[in-house]
Each structure stands twice: as C-alpha cells, then as structure tokens.
Coordinates of C-alpha atoms and ligand atoms in Angstrom, one line a residue:
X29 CA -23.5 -54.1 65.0
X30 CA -20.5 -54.7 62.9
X31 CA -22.0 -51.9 60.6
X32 CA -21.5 -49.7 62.7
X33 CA -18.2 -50.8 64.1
X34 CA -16.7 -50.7 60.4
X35 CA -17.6 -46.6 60.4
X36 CA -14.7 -44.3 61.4
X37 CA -15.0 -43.4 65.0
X38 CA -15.3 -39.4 65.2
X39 CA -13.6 -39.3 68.4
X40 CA -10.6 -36.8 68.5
X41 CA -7.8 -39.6 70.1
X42 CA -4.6 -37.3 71.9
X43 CA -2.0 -36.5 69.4
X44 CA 0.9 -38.2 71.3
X45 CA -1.4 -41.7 70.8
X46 CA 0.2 -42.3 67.5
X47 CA 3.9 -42.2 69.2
X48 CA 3.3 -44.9 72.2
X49 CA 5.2 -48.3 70.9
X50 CA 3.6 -51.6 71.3
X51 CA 4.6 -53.1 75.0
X52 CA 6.0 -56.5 73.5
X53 CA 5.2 -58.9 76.4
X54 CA 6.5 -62.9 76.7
X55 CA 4.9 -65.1 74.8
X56 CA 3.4 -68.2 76.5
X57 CA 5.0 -71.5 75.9
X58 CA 3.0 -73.4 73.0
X59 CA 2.6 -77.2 74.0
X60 CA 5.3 -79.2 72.1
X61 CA 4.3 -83.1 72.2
X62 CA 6.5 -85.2 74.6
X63 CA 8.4 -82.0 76.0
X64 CA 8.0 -80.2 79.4
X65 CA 8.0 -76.6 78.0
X66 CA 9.0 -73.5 80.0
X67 CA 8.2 -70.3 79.7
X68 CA 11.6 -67.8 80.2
X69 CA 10.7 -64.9 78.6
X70 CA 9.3 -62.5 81.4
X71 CA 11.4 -62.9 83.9
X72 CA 8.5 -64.1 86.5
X73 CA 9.6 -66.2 89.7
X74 CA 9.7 -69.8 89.1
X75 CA 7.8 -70.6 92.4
X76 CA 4.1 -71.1 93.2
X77 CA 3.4 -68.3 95.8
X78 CA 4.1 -70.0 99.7
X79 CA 1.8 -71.6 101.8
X80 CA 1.5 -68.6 104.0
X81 CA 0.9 -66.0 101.0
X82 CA -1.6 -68.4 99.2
X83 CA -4.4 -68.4 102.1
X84 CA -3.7 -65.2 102.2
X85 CA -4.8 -64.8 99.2
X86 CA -8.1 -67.2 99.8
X87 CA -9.1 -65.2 102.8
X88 CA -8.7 -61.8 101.1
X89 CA -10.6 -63.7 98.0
X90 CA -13.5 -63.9 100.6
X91 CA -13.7 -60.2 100.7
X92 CA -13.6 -58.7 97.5
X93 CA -17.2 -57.8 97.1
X94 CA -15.9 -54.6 99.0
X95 CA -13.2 -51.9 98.0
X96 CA -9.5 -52.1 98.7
X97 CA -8.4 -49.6 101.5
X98 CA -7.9 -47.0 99.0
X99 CA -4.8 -45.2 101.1
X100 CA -3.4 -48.6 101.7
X101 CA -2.4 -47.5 105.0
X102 CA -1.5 -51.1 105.9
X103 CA 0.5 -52.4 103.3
X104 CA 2.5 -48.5 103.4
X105 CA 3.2 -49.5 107.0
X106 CA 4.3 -53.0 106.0
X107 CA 6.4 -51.5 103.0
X108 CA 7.8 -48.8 105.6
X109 CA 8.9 -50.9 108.3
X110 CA 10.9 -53.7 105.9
X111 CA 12.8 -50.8 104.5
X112 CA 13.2 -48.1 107.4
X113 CA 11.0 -45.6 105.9
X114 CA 8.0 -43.5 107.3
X115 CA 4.8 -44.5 105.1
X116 CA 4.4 -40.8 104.2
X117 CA 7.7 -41.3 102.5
X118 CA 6.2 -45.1 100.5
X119 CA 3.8 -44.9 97.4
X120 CA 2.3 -48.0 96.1
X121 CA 0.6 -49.1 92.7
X122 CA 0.0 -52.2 90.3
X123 CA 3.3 -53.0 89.9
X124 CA 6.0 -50.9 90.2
X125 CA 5.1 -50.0 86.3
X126 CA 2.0 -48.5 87.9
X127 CA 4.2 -45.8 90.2
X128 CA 6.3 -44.9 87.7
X129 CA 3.2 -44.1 85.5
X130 CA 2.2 -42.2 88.8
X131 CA 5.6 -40.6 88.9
X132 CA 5.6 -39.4 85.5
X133 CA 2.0 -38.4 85.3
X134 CA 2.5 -36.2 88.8
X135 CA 5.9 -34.6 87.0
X136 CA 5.7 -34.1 83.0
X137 CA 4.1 -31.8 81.1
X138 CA 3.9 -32.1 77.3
X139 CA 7.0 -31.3 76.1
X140 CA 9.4 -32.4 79.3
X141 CA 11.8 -34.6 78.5
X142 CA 12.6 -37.9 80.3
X143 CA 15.9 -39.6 80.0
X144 CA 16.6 -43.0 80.7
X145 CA 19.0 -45.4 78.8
X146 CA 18.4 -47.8 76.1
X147 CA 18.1 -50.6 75.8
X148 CA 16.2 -50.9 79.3
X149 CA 12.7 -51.5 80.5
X150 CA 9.9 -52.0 77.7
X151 CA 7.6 -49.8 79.7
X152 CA 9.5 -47.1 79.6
X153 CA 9.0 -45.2 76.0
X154 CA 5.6 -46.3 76.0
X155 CA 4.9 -44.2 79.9
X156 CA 6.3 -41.2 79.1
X157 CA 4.7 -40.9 75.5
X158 CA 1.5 -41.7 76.9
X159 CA 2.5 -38.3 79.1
X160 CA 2.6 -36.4 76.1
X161 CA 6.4 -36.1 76.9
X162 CA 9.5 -36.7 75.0
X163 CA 12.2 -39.9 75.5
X164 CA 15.3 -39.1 75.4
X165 CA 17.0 -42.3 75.2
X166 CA 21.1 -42.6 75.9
X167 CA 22.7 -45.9 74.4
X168 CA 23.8 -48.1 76.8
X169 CA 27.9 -48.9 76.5
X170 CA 29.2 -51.9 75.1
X171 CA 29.0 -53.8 78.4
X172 CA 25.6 -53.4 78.3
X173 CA 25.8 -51.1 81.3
X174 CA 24.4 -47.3 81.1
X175 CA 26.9 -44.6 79.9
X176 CA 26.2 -42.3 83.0
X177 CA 27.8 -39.7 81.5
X178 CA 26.2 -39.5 78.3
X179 CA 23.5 -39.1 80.6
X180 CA 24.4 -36.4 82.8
X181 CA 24.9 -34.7 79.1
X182 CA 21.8 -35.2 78.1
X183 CA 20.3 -33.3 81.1
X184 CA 18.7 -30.3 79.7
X185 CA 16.2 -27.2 81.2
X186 CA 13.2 -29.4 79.6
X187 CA 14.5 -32.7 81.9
X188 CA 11.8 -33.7 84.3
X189 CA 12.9 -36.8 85.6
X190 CA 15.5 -39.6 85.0
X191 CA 15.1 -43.4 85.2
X192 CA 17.8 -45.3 86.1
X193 CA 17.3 -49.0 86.0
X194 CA 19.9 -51.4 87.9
X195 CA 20.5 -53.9 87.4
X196 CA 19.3 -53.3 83.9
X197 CA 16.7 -55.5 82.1
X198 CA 17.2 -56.7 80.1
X199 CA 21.1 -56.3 79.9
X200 CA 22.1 -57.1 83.8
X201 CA 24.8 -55.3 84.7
X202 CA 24.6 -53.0 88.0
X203 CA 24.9 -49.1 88.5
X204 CA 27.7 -49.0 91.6
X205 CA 27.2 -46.8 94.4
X206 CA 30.0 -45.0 93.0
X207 CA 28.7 -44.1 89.7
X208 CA 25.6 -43.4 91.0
X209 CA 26.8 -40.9 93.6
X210 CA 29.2 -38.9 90.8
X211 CA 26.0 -38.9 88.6
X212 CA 23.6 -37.2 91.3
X213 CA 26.2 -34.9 92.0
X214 CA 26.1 -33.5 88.5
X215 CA 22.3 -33.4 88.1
X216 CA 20.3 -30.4 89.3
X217 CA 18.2 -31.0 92.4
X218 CA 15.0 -30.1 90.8
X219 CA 15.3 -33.3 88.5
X220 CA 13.7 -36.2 89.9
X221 CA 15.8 -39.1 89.7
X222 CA 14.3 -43.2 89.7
X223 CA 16.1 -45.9 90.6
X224 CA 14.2 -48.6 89.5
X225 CA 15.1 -51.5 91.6
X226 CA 12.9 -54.3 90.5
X227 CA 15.3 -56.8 90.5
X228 CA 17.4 -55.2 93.8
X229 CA 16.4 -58.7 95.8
X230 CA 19.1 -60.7 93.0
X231 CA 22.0 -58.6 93.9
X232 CA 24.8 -60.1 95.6
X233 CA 27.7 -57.5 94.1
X234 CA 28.4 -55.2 97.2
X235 CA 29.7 -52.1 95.1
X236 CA 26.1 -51.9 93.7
X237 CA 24.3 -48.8 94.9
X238 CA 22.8 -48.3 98.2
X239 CA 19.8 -46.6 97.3
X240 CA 17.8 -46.2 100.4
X241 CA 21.4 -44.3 101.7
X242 CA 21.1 -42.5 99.1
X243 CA 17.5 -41.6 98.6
X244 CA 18.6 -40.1 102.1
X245 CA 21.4 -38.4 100.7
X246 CA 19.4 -36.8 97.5
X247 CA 15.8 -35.9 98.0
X248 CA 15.0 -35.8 94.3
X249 CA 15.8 -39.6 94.3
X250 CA 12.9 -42.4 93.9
X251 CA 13.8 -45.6 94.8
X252 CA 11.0 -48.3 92.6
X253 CA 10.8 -52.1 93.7
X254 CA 8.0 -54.6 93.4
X255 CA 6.4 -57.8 94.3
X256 CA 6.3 -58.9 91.1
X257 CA 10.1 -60.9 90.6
X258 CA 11.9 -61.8 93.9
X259 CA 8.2 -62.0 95.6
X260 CA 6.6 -64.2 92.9
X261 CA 3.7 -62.0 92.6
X262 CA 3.6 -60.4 89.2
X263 CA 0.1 -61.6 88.2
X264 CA -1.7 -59.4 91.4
X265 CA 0.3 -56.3 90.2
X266 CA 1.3 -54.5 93.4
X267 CA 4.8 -52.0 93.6
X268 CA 6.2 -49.5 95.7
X269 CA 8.1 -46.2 95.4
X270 CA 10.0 -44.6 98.5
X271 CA 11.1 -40.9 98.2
X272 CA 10.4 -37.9 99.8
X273 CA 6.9 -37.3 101.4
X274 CA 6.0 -34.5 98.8
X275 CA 6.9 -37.1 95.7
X276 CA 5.6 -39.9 97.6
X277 CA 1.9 -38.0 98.0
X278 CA 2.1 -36.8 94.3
X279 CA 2.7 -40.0 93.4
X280 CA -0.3 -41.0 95.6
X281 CA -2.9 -38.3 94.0
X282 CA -1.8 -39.5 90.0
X283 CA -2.6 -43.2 91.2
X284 CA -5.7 -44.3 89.9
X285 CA -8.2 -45.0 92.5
X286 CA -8.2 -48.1 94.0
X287 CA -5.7 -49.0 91.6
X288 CA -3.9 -51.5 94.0
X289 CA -6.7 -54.4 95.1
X290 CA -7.4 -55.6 97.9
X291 CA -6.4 -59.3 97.1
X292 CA -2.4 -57.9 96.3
X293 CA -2.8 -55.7 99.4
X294 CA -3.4 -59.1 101.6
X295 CA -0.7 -61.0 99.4
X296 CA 2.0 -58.5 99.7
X297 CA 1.4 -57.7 103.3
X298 CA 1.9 -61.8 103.9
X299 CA 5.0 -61.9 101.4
X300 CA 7.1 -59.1 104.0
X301 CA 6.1 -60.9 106.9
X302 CA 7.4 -64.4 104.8
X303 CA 10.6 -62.6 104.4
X304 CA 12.8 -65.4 105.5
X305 CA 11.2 -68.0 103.0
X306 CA 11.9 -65.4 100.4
X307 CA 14.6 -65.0 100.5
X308 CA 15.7 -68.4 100.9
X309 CA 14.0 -68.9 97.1
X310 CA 15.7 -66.0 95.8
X311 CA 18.9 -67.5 97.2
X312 CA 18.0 -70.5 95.3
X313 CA 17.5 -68.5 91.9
X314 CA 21.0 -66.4 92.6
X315 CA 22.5 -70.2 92.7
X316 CA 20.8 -71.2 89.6
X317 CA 21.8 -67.9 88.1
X318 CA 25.4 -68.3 88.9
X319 CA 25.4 -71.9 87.8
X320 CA 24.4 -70.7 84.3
X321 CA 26.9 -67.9 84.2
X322 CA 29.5 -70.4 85.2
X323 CA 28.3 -73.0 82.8
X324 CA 27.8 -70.0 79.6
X325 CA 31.7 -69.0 80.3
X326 CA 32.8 -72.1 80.2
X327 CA 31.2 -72.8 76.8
X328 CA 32.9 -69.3 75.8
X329 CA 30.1 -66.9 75.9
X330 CA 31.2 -63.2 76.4
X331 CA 28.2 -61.7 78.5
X332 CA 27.1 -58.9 79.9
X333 CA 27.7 -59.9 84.0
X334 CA 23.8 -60.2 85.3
X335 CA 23.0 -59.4 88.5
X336 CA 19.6 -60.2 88.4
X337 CA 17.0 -63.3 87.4
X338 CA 18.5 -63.9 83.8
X339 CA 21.0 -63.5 81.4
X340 CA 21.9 -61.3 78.1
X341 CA 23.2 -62.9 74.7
X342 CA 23.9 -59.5 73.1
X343 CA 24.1 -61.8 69.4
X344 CA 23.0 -59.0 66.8
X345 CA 20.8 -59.5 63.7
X346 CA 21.8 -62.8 62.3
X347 CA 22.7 -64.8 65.6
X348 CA 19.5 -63.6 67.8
X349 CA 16.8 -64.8 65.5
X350 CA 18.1 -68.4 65.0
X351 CA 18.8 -68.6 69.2
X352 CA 15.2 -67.2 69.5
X353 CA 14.0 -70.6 67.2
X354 CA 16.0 -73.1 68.5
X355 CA 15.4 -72.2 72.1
X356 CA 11.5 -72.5 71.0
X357 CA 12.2 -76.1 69.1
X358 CA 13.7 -77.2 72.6
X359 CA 10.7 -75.8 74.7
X360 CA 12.4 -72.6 75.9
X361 CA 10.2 -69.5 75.0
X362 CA 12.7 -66.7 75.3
X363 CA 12.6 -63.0 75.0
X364 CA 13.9 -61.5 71.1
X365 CA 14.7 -58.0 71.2
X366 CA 14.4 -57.5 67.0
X367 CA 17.8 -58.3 65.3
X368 CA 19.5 -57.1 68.8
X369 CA 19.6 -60.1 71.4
X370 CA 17.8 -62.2 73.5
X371 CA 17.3 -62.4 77.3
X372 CA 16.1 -65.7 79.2
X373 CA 15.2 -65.7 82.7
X374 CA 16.2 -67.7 85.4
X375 CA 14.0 -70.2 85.8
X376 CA 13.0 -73.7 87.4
X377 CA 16.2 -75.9 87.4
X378 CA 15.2 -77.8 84.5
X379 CA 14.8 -75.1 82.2
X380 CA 17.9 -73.5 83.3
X381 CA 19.6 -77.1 82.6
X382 CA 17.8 -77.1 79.1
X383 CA 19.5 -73.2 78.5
X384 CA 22.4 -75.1 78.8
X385 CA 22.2 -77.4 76.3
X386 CA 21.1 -75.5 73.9
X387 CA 23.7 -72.8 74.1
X388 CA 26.2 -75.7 74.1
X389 CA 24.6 -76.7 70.7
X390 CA 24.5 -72.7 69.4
X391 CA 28.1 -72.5 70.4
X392 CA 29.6 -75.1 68.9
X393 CA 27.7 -74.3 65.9
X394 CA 29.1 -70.6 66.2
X395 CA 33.0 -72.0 66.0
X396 CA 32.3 -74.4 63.2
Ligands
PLP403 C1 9.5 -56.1 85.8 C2 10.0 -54.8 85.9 C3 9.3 -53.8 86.6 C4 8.1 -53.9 87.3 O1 7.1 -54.7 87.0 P1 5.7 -54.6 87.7 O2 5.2 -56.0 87.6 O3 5.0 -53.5 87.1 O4 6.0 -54.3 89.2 C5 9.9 -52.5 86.7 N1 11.1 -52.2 86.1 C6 11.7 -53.2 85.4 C7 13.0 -52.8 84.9 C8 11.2 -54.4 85.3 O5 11.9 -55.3 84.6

C-alpha cells in the first residue's frame, strides 16, 4: 500500500493548482488547565442554535436517508419572502462561500480577472484561482476600509466580476450607500458586482449601503448573505445570493448537486421563521461589540470602526505575533494575519471580558 502511495502519481493536476493559497482556518482552543478557554478566531455565533431550529434539525436528521430537494424550492421561498425578492431572483449554496464559487465558476474564464480588495475574505484568492482566473487585489486604505477608487481603476476589458465585502472581514469598516452608488456608476454594466453581506445582520450604521435598493437599482449587482454568523449556523453550510433571475439561475446550474443538504435546508427554513429570537441575539452581540469598542478606546486603541461580530488590531510585524501568544496564554485563540494584525470575534460575554484584560495588559506594556 504505502509502496505504492510513495510513487509519483501520473495524473496531469490543472496548471492554476499550484497558485491556490492555503485557506488558513481558526484554530480550535487547546485545553489550558484551570482556564475556561474560548475559541475567537472564526467569527462563529456564540449561541447554541434555538430551541425551535434545533428539533428542526432532529426531525430533518430523521430523513436524511433521502436526497435534499435539489431546487430547494422551499428554502428559495423562505429566503425570498424575508427579503422581498422572487425566488427566481435567490440562489443558495453551502455557505455563502459556496455561491460565490457558483458565481465565479458561472462567470470566469481562464484569464478574466476578478477584483476585490485586500485584505478581505480568506476565500477569496483561493475561488478565483481555483477558476483558472486572475486576482487582482486593491490595498485597502489606511482605515482599513476599501479604496473604491483604486478599484474603479483597476476595472479593465478582462474584469469579470468584482467583490465587495462590507463590512469587511476582517477589517470592519462599512462601504456607505454613497460610495457604493458613485462606484457602480463608474463600472460597466456588463461587470458583475458582489456585495458580500455576510455580516449585514451586525450593522447598525445607517449610511451603510442598502443593497437590496440597490441590487434593484443595478442589475449586475449580487447581494451574498448567509446563515453561517448572525444565524449561528456555520457548521450546516447553507448561503444565499439574490440578483437578477439570469445570474441567480447561473448561479443555480454551477452549484454542485445537492450541494445544500437537506438537514441546513430544515435549519435555515426554521431560523427565518425564528426571526425575532434572532435578532434579539444579534442585538445582544452588537451590545457586547460596542462594549468592547468602548472599553478598547478607552484604553487608547486606534481601530478600524467594526460594524460587524469583531474587532481589528491593525499592530504590524512585531506587535501582532506577541498579541496572538498572549491572547493564547490567557485562553483566547485569536485570528493572526502573518506580521499584519489580528482579528477576534465577538464572542460569549466572558471572553469578550477576557479581550479586555488582556488588551489592557498589551497596552500598558505598549506605553512603557
Ligand atoms: C464568513 C464569511 C462568508 C461566508 O461564510 P459561509 O460560512 O461560507 O457562508 C462570506 N464572506 C465573508 C466575508 C465571510 O467572512
């Protein structure tokens, strides 16, 4: 067996294989002895799913020896009617990473470019390589925000699609309705546009962009959201794109059969009609999220503003390795980006508590 595992395998792998990065996912907390640890490095919801979406999920559990309604006529109703759209216009996968591999498998050609900005969302670079397509990556500004007009400049005849992601993970800040608008209104119709909204639900700033309005407004736009943060569902994998019925049924014939079970159908169907519980939990991370933000300025932190389920510390090379270690000797697994900064989600009081500390600690530290 492990003969003939240590030959070289023959097979001819696609080219564009050796350019896909790594997806770098949160690590899992590692016990530490007398310490409640907390894992805050993927930006998952705190909560245990609700009553209502949990048997739910035990009645569908009952079924699964069949398939999953493979047109997902149901939950696209569901999705639909929560958001004012006709289902021909709503396109569903695992996760709202699995439409925007849709999206980009039903648009790009080898060779097409995709811009989004940078830092953003891990998946990103690793989608549109797997396409056979080319990044084209636009540094975010200094505020951590994207530079919209760098963007609009980087538009060129090979530009297939752009990704927009607000609010931006793992930076935070919004895109405004504004900004958004005077962007569209500079690229062509023919490029597809995503807003990926998969932390919309955490908004509370009321300049931010009004995408449905918009999506109205611009037919090349895709708005993305997904179960997977506010909903407290990331480990069934279930998303959503809405856009116009032609990129909406593209998306649809890229998707992977089946792709979205029928155990995630059940659970996300529940969650919309849970709305009101929802919400009241995300109201109760938006608190949490604001009590950190308060308590970070007041120990003189100077961070991007965060409009979604965690925060940035933007600390560079030297500062972000020793925050990533200390957070882990206190029982906070955080996310590193390299030598660039760290991110730390939201989480259950006590671990937002425990963020405080330690940042206290790091700060102090800093002056001295
Ligand atoms: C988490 C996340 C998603 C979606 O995750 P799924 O679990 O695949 O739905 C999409 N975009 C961004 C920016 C994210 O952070």
């Amino acid at each position: 067996m492990s003969e003939l595992f240590d030959a070289p395998s023959p097979a001819r792998l696609r080219p564009a294989l050796a350019g896909v990065p790594a997806y770098v996912a949160g690590r899992p907390a590692k016990p530490i002895p007398g310490l409640i640890t907390y894992k805050v490095s993927s930006n998952e919801n705190p909560y245990p799913p609700l009553p209502s979406v949990a048997a739910a999920i035990a009645e569908a559990s009952g079924q699964v020896n069949r398939y999953p309604d493979m047109m997902n006529v149901a939950l696209k109703a569901a999705i639909g009617e929560s958001c004012g759209f006709a289902p021909a216009s709503v396109t569903v996968g695992p996760g709202s990473t699995g439409v925007l591999a849709q999206l980009i498998g039903a648009l790009c050609d080898s060779g097409d470019e995709v811009v989004f900005a940078w830092r953003s969302f891990e998946a990103y670079p690793i989608l549109v390589r797997l396409a056979g397509a080319t990044p084209v990556m636009v540094a975010l500004n200094d505020a951590g925000e994207h530079d919209l007009d760098a963007m609009a400049a980087a538009v060129t005849d090979r530009t297939k699609l752009v990704i927009l992601c607000t609010p931006n993970n793992p930076t935070g800040p919004i895109i405004t309705d504004a900004a958004a608008r005077a962007f569209l209104a500079k690229v062509p119709a023919e490029v597809v546009v995503i807003i990926d909204e998969a932390y919309v639900e955490f908004v509370r700033d009321s300049d931010a962009v009004a995408s449905f309005a918009l999506q109205r407004d611009y037919p090349n736009v895709v708005v993305t959201r997904t179960f997977s943060k506010a909903y407290g569902l990331a480990g069934l994998r279930v998303g959503y794109g809405l856009a116009h019925p032609t990129l909406a049924e593209a998306s649809n014939k890229t998707s992977i059969p089946f792709s979205v079970n029928l155990v995630a159908q059940a659970a996300a169907i529940a969650s919309l009609a849970a709305r009101d519980e929802i919400d009241a939990r995300v109201d109760a991370i938006v608190a949490e999220r604001q009590r950190v933000v308060a308590g970070l300025a007041e120990q003189g932190w100077r961070l991007p503003a965060t409009s979604a389920n965690f925060v940035y510390f933007p600390l560079g090379p030297d500062e972000s390795e020793r925050f990533d270690v200390t957070c882990g000797d206190a029982g906070l697994v955080v996310r590193r980006y390299g030598g660039e900064g760290v991110r730390v989600t939201i989480g259950e009081e006590a671990a937002n508590s425990r963020l405080l500390e330690i940042t206290g600690r790091l700060r102090s530290a800093l002056r001295t």
